[in-house]
Coordinates of C-alpha atoms and ligand atoms in Angstrom, one line a residue:
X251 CA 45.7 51.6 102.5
X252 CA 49.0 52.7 100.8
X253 CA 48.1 56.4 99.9
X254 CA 44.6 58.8 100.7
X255 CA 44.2 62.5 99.9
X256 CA 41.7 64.5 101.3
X257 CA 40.5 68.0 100.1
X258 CA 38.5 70.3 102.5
X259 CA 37.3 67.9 104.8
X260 CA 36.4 68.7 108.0
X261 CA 39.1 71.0 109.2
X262 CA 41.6 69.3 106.3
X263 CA 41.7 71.7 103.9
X264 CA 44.2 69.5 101.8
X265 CA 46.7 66.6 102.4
X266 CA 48.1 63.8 100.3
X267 CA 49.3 61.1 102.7
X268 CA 51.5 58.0 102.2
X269 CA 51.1 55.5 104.9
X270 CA 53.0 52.6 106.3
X271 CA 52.1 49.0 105.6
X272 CA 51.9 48.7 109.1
X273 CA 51.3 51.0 111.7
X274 CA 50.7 54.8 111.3
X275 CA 50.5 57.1 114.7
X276 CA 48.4 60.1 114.8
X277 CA 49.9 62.5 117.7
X278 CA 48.0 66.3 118.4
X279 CA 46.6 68.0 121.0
X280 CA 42.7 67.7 120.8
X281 CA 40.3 69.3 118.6
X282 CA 43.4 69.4 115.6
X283 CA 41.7 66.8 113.2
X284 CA 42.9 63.4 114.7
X285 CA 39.1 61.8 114.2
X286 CA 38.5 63.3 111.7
X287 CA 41.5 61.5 109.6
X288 CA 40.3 57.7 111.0
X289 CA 36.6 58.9 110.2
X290 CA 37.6 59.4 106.1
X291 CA 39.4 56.2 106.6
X292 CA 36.6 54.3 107.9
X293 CA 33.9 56.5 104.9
X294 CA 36.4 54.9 102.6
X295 CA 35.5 51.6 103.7
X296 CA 31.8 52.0 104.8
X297 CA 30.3 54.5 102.8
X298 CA 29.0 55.9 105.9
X299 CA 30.6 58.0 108.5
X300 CA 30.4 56.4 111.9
X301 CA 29.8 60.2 113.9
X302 CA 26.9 61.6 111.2
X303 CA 24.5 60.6 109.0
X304 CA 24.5 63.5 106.6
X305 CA 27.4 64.3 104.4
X306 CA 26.9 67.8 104.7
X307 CA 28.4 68.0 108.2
X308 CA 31.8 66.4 106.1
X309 CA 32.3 69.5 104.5
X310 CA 34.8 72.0 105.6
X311 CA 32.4 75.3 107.1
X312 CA 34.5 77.4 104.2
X313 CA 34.0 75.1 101.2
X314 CA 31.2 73.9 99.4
X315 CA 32.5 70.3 98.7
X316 CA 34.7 67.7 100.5
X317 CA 36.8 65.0 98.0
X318 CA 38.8 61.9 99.1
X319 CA 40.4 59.6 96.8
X320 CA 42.3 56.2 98.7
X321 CA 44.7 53.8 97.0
X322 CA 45.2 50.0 98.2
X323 CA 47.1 47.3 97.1
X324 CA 44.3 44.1 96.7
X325 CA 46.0 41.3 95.9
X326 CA 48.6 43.3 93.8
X327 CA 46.7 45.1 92.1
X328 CA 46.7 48.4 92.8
X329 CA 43.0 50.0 93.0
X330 CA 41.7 53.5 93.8
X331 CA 38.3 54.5 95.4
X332 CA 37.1 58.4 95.4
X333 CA 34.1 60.1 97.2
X334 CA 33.0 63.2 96.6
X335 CA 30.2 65.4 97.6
X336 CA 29.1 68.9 97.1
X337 CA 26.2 70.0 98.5
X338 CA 23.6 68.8 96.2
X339 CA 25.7 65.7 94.8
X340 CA 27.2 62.5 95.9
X341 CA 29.8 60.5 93.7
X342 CA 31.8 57.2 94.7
X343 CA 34.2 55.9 91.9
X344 CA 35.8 52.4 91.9
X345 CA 38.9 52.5 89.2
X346 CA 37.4 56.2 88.1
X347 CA 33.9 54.2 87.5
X348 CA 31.1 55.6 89.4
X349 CA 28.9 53.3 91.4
X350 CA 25.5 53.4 91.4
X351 CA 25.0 52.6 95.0
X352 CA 27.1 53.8 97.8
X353 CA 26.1 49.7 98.7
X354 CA 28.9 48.6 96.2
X355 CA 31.4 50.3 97.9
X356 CA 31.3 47.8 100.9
X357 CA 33.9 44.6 101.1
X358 CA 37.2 46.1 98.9
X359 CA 38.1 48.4 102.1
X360 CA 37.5 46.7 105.3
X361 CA 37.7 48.4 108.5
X362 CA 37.2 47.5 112.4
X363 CA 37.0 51.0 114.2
X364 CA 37.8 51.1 117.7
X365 CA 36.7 54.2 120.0
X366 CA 36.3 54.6 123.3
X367 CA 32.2 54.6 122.4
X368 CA 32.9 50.7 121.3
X369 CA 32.4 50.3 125.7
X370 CA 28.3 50.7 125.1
X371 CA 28.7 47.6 122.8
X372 CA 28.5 45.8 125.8
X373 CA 27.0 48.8 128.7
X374 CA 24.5 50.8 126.3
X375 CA 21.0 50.2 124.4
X376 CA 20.8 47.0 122.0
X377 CA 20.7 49.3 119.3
X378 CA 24.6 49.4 119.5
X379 CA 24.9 45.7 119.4
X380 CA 22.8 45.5 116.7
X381 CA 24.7 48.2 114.6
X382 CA 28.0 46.7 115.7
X383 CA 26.5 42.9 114.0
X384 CA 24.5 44.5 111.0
X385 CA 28.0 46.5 110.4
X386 CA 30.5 43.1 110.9
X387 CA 28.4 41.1 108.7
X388 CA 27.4 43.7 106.1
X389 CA 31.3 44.1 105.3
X390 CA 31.7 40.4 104.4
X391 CA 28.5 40.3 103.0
X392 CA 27.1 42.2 100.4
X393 CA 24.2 39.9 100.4
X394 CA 22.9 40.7 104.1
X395 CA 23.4 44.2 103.4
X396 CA 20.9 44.2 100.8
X397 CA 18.0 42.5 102.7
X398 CA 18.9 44.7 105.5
X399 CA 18.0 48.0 103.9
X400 CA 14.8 46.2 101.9
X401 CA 13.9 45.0 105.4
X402 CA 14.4 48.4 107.2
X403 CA 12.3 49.8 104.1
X404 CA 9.6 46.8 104.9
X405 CA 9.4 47.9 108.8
X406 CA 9.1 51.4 107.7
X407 CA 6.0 51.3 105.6
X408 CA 4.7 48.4 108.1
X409 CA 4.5 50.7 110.7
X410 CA 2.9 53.3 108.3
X411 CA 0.0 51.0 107.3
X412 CA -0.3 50.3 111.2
X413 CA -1.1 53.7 112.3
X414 CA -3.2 54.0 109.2
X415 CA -5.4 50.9 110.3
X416 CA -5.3 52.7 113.9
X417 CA -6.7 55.9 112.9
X418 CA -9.1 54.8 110.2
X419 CA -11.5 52.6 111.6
X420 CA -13.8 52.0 109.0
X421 CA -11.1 50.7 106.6
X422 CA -9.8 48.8 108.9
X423 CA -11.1 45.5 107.5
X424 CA -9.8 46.2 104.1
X425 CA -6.7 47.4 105.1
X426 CA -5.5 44.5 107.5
X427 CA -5.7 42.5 103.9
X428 CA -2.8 44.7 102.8
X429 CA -1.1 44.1 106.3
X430 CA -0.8 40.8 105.4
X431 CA 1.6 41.5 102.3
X432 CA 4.3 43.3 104.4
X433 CA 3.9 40.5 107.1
X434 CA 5.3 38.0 103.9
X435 CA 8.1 40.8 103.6
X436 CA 8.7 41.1 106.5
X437 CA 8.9 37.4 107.5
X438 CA 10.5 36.7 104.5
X439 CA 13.5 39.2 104.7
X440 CA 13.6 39.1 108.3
X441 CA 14.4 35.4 109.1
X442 CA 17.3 35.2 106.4
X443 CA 19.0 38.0 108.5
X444 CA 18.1 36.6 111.6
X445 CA 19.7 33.2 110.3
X446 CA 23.0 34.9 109.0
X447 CA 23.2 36.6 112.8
X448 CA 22.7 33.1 114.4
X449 CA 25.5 31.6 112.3
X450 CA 27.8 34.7 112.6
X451 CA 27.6 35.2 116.1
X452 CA 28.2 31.4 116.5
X453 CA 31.8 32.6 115.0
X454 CA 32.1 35.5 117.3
X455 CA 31.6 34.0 120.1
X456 CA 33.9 31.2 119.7
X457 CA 36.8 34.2 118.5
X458 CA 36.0 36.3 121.3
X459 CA 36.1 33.6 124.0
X460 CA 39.8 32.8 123.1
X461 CA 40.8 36.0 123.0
X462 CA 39.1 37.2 126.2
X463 CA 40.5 34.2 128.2
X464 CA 43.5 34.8 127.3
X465 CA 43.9 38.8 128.4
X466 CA 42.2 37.3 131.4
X467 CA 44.8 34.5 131.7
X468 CA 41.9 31.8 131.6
X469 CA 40.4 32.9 134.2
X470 CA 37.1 34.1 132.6
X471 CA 34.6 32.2 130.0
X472 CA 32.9 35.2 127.9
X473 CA 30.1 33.8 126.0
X474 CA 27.7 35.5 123.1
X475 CA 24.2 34.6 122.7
X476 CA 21.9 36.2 120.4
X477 CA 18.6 37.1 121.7
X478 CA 15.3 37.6 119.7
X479 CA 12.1 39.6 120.3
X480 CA 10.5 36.6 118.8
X481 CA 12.0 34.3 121.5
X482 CA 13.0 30.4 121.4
X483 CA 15.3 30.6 118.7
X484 CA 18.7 29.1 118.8
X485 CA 22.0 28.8 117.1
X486 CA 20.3 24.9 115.5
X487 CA 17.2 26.8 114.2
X488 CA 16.3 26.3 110.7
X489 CA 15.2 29.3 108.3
X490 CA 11.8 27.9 107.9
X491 CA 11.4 27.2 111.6
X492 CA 11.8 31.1 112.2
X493 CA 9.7 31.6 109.3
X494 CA 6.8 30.0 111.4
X495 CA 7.3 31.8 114.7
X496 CA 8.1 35.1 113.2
X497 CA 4.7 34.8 111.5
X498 CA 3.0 33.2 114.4
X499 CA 3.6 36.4 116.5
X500 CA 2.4 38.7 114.1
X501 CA -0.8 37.3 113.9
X502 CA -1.2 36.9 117.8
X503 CA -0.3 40.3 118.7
X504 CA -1.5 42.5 115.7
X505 CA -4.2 44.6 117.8
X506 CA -1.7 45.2 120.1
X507 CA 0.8 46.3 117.0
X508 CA -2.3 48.3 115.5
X509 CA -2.5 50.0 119.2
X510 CA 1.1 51.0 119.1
X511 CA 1.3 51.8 115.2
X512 CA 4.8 50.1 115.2
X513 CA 6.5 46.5 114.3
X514 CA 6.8 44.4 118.0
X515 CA 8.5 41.5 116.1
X516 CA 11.4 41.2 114.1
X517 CA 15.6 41.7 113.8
X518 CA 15.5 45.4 114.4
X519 CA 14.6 44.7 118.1
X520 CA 16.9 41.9 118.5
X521 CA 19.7 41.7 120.9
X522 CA 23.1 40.4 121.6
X523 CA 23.7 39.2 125.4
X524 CA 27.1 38.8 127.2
X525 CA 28.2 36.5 130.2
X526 CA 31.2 36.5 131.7
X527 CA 31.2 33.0 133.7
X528 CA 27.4 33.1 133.3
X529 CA 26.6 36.3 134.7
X530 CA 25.4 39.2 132.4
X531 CA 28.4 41.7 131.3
X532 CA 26.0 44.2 131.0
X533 CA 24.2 44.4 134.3
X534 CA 26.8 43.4 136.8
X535 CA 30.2 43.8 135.0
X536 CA 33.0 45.4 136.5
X537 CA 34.5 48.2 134.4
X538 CA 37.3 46.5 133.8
X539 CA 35.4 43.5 132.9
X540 CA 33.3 45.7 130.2
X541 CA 36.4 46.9 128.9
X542 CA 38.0 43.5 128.1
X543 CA 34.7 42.2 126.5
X544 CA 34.6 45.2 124.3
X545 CA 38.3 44.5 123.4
X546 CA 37.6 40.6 122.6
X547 CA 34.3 41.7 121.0
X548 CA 37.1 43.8 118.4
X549 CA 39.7 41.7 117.8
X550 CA 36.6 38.6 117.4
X551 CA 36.2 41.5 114.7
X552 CA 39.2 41.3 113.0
X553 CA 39.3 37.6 113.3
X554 CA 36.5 37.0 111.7
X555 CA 37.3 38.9 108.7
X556 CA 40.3 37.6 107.8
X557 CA 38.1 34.1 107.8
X558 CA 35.9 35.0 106.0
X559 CA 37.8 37.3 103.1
X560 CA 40.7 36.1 103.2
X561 CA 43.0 39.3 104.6
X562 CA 42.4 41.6 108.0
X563 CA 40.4 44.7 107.5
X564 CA 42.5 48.0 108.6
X565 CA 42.1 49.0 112.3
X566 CA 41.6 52.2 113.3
X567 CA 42.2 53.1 117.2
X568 CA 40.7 56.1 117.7
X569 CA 41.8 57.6 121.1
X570 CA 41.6 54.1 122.7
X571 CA 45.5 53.1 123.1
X572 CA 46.6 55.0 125.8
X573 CA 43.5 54.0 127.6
X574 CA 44.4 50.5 127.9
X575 CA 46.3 49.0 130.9
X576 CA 49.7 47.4 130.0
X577 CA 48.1 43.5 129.8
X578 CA 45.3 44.8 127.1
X579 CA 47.7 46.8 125.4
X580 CA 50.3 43.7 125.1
X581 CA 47.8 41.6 124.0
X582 CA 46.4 43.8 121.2
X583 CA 49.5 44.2 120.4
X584 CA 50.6 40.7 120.1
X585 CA 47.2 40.7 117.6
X586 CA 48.2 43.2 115.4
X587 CA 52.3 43.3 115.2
X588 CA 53.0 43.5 111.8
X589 CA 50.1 42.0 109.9
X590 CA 47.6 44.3 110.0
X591 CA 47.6 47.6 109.2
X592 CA 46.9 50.4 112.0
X593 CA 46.0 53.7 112.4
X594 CA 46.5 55.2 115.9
X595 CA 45.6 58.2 117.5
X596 CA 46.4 59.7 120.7
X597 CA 46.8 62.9 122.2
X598 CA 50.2 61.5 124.5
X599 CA 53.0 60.4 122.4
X600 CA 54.7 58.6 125.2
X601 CA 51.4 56.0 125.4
X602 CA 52.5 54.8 122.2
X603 CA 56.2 54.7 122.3
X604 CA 58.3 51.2 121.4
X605 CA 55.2 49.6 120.4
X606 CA 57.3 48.8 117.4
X607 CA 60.3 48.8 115.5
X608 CA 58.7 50.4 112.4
X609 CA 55.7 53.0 111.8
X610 CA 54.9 56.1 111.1
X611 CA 54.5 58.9 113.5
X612 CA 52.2 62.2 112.3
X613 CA 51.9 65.0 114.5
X614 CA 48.0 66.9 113.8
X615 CA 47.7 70.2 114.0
X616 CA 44.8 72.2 113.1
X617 CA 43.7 69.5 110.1
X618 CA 47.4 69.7 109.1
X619 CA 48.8 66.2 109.1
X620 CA 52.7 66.3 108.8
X621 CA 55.2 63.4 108.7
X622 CA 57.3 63.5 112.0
X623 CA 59.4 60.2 111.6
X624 CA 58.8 57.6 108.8
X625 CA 60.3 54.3 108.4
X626 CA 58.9 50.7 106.1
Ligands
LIG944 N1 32.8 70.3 108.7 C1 33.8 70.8 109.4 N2 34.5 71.9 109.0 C2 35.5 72.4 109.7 N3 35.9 72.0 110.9 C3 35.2 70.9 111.4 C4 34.1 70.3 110.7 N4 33.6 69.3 111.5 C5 34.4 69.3 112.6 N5 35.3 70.3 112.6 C6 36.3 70.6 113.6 O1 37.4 69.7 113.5 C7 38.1 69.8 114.7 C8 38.9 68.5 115.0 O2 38.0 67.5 115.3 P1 38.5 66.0 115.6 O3 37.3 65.3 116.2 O4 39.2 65.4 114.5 O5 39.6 66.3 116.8 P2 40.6 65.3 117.5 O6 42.0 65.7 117.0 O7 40.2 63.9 117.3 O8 40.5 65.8 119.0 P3 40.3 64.9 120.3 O9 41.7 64.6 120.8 O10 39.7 65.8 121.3 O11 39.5 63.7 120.0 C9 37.1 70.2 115.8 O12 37.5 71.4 116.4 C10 35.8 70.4 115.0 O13 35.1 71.5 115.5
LIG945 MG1 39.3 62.5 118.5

């Protein structure tokens, strides 16, 4: 990202920032805006923000709108993306054309965020595992990110019809015809995502491995397995073969899903599992072992995206520099030196000090973002 400027968001009421091809530091004492800055970064790139669902909470208390407009250089060509709300509206423009879905915003500004949160990747609920693929793959695929939000729809009115069936039992006949149609939906959509996810974490887990042996200096062997609800399904499993067993459970359990007015089966419930030399990261990992999986998990990231589009996404380090011991950070250094572009933030500057010859150092203070030393 060569230039962004923000108006009233958050605390920034208004800043017009040039950054360095490289690496760009964020220094302030806490609560002065530092997040904040990554978190339009990462909008930019997602269409989402990665702390709230709702827009409103974007919006600077003593405004009534937020703007952000971002310029990068893709493949020399310079191109600019804005996104503005005020409270009632939402507008996202490629090249001052608005989009029509905040969808097609997705794959022209990647990004890999990395916050000290990323550590329930691999310690918290499979909900974070799941987010973390759905989000990886969505960026490099436009495609997946499509059937993901028809699916999510699908499981949605599924689980309406379910507690509809449940508390009208004279229709219930009638109405476990119309069950049937969402099962096709839901089969249909479901098994291409869980498909993608087999052959994407197939990628990861290769990436990861390398990286993770080597901060461990070979020592450990992390492995990725993706783990579904519906059960024996592997990396070699066809699309049709999921087809079948996604289907086949449904019809087995349906009085049970009628019981609980909610979808048993499917990718939403799915899981990723980690091993370090066979034994589960999650349950009996040492600290220090979660934290070097979540780190290979990330750079796996950033790996896999310059595979599969060609360039690295921008990396934004929110908070989690400092945190690292001196092996982690030398290695993630090693990673990014000079080809891709970071964003840093930290509240010390002395953790980032020397980390390289040129970047640019900010200091934050209260959502004022000011140019302490610059070189390119
Ligand atoms: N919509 C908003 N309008 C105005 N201020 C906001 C809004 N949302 C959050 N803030 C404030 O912005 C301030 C800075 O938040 P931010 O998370 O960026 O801090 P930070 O510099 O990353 O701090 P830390 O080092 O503690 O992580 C907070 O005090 C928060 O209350
Ligand atoms: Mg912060």
């Amino acid at each position: 990202m060569e230039r962004l400027y923000l108006k009233n968001y958050r605390n920034i009421k208004e800043e017009d920032l040039a950054f360095n091809p490289t690496l760009n530091l964020f220094i302030g004492k806490n609560a002065q805006g530092k997040t904040n800055l990554l978190e339009s970064i990462y909008l930019m790139g997602t269409g989402s923000s990665h702390r709230t669902k709702s827009d409103q909470d974007l919006i600077d208390w003593d405004a009534d709108y937020f703007f952000l407009k971002a310029s990068i250089i893709k493949r020399t060509r310079e191109m600019t993306f804005s996104y503005g709300y005020n409270k009632s509206k939402k507008e996202i423009k490629i090249d001052n054309n608005p989009l029509q879905k905040i969808g097609d915003l997705m794959g022209y500004i990647n990004v890999v965020l990395f916050s000290p949160e990323d550590l329930q990747m691999v310690k918290g609920s499979p909900a974070f595992r799941r987010r973390f693929l759905n989000l990886e793959i969505s960026q490099v695929n436009p495609y997946y990110y499509h059937n993901l939000q028809k699916y999510n729809q699908v499981v949605r009115q599924r689980n309406l019809l379910l507690k509809e069936i449940r508390a009208n039992y004279a229709e219930r006949k009638k109405k476990r015809d119309l069950l049937s149609v969402w099962d096709q939906q839901l089969v249909d959509l479901g098994s291409r995502l869980i498909k993608k996810r087999l052959e994407v974490i197939e990628r990861l887990d290769i990436l990861a491995r390398l990286t993770h042996r080597k901060i461990t200096d070979g020592r450990e062997n992390l492995k990725m397995e993706y783990k579904s609800v519906l059960g024996a399904i592997e990396e070699q499993t066809s699309r049709e073969e999921i087809e079948i067993i996604f289907a086949e459970r449904l019809k087995e359990d349906v009085d049970n899903e009628i019981n609980r007015g909610s979808t048993l089966y499917g990718p939403h419930l799915d899981d990723i599992e980690l091993f370090i030399n066979e034994v589960n990261v999650r349950q009996f990992g040492s600290q220090g072992q979660q934290r070097t999986t979540a780190l290979a998990l990330k750079i796996s990231e950033l790996e896999f995206m310059k595979s599969e589009i060609g360039e690295y996404p921008i990396l934004l380090l929110d908070d989690v520099f400092s945190e690292l011991d001196s092996l982690r950070k030398s290695h993630l250094l090693e990673v990014i030196r000079d080809k891709i572009q970071t964003f840093i933030t930290s509240t010390d500057a002395d953790a980032v000090n020397e980390i390289q010859s040129k970047y640019n150092l900010y200091s934050v203070t209260e959502g004022q973002v000011e140019l302490s030393k610059g070189s390119d």
